[in-house]
Coordinates of C-alpha atoms in Angstrom, one line a residue:
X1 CA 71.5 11.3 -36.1
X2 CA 69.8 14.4 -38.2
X3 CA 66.2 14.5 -36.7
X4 CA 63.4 14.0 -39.8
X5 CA 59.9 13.7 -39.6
X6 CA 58.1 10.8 -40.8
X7 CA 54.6 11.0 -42.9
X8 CA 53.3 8.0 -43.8
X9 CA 56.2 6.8 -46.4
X10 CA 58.0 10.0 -47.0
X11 CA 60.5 10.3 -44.7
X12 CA 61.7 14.4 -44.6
X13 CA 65.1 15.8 -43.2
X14 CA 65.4 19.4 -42.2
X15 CA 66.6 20.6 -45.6
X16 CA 63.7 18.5 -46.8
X17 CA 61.5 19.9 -44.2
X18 CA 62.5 23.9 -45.0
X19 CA 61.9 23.1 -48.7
X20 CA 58.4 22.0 -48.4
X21 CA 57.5 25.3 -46.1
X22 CA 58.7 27.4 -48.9
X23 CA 57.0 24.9 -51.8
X24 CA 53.9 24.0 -49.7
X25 CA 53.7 28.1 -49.0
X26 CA 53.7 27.6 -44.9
X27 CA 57.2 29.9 -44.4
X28 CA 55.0 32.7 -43.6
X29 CA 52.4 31.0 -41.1
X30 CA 55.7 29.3 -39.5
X31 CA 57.1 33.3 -39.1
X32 CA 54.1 34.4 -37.5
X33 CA 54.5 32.0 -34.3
X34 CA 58.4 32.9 -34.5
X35 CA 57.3 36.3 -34.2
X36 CA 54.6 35.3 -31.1
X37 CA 57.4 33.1 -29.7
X38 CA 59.1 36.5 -28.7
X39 CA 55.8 38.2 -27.5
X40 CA 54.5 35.8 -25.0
X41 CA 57.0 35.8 -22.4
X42 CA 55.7 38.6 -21.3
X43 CA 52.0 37.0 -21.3
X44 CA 52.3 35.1 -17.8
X45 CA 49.2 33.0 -17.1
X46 CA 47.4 33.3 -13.4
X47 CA 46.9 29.9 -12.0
X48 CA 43.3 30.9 -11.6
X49 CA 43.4 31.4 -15.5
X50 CA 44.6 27.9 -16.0
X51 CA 42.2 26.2 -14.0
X52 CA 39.3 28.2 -15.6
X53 CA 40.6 27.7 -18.7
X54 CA 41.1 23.6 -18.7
X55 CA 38.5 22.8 -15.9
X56 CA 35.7 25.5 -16.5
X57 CA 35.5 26.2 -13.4
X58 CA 37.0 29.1 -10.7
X59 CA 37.4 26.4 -8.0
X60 CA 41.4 26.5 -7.3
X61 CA 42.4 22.8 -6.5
X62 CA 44.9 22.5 -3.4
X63 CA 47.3 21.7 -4.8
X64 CA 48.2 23.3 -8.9
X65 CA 50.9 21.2 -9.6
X66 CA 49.3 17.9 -8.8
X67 CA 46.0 19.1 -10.2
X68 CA 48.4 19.6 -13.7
X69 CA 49.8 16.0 -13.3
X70 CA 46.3 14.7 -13.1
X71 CA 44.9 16.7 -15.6
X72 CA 47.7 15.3 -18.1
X73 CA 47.1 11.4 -17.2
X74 CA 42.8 12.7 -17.8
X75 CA 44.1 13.7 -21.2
X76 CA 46.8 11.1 -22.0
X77 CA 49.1 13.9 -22.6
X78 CA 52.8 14.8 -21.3
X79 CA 53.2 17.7 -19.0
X80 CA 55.9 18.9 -21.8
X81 CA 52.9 19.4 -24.3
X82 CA 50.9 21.3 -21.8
X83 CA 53.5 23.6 -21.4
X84 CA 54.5 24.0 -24.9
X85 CA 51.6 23.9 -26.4
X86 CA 48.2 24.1 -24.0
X87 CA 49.6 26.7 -22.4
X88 CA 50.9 28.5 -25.3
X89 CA 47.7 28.3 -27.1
X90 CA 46.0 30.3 -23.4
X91 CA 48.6 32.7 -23.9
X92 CA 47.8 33.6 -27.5
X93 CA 44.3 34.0 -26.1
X94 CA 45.1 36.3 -23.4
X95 CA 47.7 38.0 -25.7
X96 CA 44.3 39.3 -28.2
X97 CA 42.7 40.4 -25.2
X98 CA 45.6 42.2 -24.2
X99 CA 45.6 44.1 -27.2
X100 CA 42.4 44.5 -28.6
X101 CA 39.9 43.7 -25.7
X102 CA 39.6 47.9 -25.7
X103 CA 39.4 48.7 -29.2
X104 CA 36.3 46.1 -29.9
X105 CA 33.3 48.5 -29.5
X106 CA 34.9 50.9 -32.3
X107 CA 35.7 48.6 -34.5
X108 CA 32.3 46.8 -34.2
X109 CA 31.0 50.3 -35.4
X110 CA 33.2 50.8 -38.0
X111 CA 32.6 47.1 -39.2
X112 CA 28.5 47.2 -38.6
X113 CA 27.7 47.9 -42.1
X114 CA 29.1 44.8 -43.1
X115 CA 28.5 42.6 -40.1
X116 CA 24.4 42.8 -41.0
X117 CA 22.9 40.5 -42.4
X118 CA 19.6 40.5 -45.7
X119 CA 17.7 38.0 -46.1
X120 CA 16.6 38.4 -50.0
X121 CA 15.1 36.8 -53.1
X122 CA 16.9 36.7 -56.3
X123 CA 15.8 35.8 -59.8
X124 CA 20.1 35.3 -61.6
X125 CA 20.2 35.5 -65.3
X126 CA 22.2 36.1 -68.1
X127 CA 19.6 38.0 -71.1
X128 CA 18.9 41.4 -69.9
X129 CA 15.8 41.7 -71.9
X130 CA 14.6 38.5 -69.8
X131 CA 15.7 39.7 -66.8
X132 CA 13.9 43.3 -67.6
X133 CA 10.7 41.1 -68.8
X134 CA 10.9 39.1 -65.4
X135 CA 11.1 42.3 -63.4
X136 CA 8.1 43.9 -65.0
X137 CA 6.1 40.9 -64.7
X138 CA 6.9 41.1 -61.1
X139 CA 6.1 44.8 -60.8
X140 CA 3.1 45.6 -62.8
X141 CA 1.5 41.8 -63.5
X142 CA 2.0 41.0 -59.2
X143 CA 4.0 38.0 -60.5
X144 CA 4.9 35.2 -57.9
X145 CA 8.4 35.7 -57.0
X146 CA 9.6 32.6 -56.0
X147 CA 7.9 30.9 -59.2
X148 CA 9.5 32.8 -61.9
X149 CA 12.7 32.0 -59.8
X150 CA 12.5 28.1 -59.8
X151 CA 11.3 28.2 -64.0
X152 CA 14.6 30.8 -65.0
X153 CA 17.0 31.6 -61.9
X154 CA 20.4 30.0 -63.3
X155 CA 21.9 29.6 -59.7
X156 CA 21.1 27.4 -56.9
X157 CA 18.0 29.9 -55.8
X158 CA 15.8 28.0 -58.2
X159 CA 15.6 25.1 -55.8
X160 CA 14.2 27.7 -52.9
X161 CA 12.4 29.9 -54.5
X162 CA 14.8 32.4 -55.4
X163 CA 15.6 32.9 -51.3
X164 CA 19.2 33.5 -50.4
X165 CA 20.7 33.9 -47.1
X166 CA 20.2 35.4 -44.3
X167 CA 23.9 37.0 -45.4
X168 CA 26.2 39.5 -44.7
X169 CA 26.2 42.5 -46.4
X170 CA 30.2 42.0 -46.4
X171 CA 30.0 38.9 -48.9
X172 CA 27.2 40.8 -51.0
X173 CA 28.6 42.6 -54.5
X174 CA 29.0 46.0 -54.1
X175 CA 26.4 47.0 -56.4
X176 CA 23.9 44.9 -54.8
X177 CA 24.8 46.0 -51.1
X178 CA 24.6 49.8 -51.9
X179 CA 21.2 48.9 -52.8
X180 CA 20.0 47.1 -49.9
X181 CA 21.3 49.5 -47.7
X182 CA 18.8 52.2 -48.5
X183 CA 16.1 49.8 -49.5
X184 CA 13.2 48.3 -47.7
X185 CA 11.9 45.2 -47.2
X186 CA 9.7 43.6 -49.7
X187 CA 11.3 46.7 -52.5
X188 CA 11.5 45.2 -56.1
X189 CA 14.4 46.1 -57.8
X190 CA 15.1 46.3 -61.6
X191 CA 17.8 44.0 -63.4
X192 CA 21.2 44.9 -61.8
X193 CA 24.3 43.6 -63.4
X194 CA 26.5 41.7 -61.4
X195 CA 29.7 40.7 -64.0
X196 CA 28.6 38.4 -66.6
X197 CA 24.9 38.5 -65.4
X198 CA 21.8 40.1 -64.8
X199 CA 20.1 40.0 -60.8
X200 CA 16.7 41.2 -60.3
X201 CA 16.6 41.1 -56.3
X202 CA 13.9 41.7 -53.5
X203 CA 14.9 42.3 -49.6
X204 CA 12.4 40.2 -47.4
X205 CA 14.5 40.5 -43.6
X206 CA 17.5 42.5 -42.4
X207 CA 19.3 41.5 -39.4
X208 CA 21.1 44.2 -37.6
X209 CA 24.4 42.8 -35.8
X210 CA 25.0 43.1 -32.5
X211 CA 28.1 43.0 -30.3
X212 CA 27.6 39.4 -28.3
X213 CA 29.8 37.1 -27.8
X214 CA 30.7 35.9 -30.6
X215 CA 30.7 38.9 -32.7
X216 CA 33.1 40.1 -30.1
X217 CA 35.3 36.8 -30.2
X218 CA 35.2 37.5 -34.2
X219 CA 36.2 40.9 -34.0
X220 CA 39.2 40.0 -31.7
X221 CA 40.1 37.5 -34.4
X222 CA 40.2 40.3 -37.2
X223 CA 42.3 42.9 -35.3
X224 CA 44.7 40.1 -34.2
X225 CA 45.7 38.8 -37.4
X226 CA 45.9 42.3 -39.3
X227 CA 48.1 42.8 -36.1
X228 CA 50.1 39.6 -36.8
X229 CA 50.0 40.2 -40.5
X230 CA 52.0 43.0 -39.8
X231 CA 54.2 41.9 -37.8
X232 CA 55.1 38.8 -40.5
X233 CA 55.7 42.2 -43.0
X234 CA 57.6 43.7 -40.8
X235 CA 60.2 40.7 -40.8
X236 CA 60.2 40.4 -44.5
X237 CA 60.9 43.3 -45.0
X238 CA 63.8 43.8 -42.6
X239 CA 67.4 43.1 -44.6
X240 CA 68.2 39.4 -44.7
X241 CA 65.1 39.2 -42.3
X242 CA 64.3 36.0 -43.6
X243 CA 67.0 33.6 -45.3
X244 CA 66.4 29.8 -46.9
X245 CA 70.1 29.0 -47.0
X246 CA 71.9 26.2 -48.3
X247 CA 68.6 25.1 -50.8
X248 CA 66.5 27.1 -53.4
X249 CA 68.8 29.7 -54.4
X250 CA 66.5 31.6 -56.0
X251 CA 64.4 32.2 -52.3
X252 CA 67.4 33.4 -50.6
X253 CA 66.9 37.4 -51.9
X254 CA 65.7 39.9 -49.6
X255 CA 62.3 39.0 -48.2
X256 CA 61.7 35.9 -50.2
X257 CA 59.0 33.6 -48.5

C-alpha cells in the first residue's frame, strides 16, 4: 500500500505530497534538514546533556535508559520520537554552538549598531509645508509634541502621543537611523522624507544592546541560518542537485525549487 498522509479530508500520496512542497514553496526548508540530516551524526549528545536538557537538572539518574522509558510514558510519547526528533532537535542546538559559540562576541560588534534600540516621537505626514509648519511650531513656538501628534500624525502615533518604540535601529529607515545615530536625546529634527511622506522626529531614550542571553541565543540564530542558507545554495546549485521527477516538468531544470 503507497503510504499518504491524511489532512482533514484531503488525502495526499507521495507524488501528491512532492507537489505541494514545490507549490506550497516548502522544497527548500525540506533541503535544509536533508542537508542537517548529514551533519549531525557527527554531533553525539553526552548523557549528561540529555538529562540537563529534558530534566533541567545535572543530577544523572541511575540508570539512563530507564530514566528515557519513564520520561517517554511522563510525556505520552514513543521512545522512536525521542530519538528522531527530541534528540534531533538537542543536536541542532549543540550543532550552532559548535559552530558559532566562538564567533558571537564579533559579530555582536559588528551587529551593535543595529541591535540598539531609540525610543522616539514622531509627528507622520504627507504636506511638506505642514510638516515644515509643524516642526517650526515645535522649535521656535515650544509647541507640545505629543499634541500636535494626536491632532495631524496619519499613523498609529496619534493614539500615543506621537511615541514609538523602544526600537531597533535595524527596523528604522535608513534616513531616519543615520540621524539618530549622531543625535541626542530630546533633538528636534526638521521634516525628513521617508517615501511617500514627510517625518518630523524627536529622540527621547536610547538603549544600548548588550551581549546577555538572549542577544547571544539571537545572534547564534542569525549565523546559523546564513550558515544553512548556504548550504541549501550550495545544493541547488550543484548539477541535477535537486530533481522533482516524474511531476511538474517545468521544475525539473537545474536548481529548480
Amino acid at each position: 500500500m503507497e503510504a499518504c498522509l491524511k489532512i482533514g479530508n484531503h488525502l495526499l500520496t507521495g507524488e501528491q505530497l512532492v507537489s505541494s512542497l514545490v507549490r506550497y514553496k516548502l522544497l527548500e526548508s525540506l533541503i535544509g534538514h536533508v542537508v542537517l540530516d548529514d551533519v549531525l551524526p557527527q554531533v553525539r549528545l553526552t548523557q549528561e546533556e540529555v538529562v540537563r536538557a529534558l530534566t533541567g537538572s545535572a543530577q544523572m539518574p541511575e540508570d539512563f535508559d530507564q530514566f528515557l522509558v519513564q520520561w517517554c510514558e511522563s510525556k505520552g510519547v514513543s521512545p522512536v520520537y525521542v530519538k528522531t526528533v527530541v534528540l534531533r532537535d538537542l543536536q541542532v542546538r549543540k550543532l550552532k554552538r559548535l559552530l558559532f559559540a566562538d564567533r558571537i562576541e564579533a559579530e555582536f560588534l559588528r551587529r551593535k549598531q543595529d541591535l540598539d534600540q531609540v525610543g522616539f516621537r514622531r509627528i507622520k505626514v504627507t504636506d511638506l509645508a505642514l510638516a515644515e509648519e509643524l516642526y517650526f511650531q515645535i522649535r521656535d513656538d515650544g509647541a507640545d509634541f505629543a499634541v500636535l501628534a494626536q491632532q495631524h500624525s496619519q499613523d498609529f502615533e496619534r493614539h500615543t502621543g506621537g511615541l514609538v518604540g523602544p526600537v531597533r535601529f535595524s527596523t528604522l529607515p535608513d534616513e531616519i537611523a543615520s540621524l539618530f545615530r549622531s543625535g541626542q536625546p530630546g533633538e528636534v529634527y526638521s521634516p525628513v522624507q521617508v517615501q511617500s511622506s514627510f517625518w518630523i522626529v524627536r529622540p527621547e531614550q536610547f538603549i544600548f544592546a548588550r551581549l546577555n542571553d538572549s542577544v547571544r541565543t539571537e545572534l547564534i540564530e542569525h549565523l546559523f541560518m546564513e550558515w544553512l542558507q548556504s548550504q541549501i545554495q550550495s545544493v541547488k546549485s550543484q548539477p541535477n542537485g535537486v530533481q522533482v521527477q516524474g511531476i511538474l516538468p517545468s521544475a525539473t531544470t537545474k536548481g529548480a525549487v
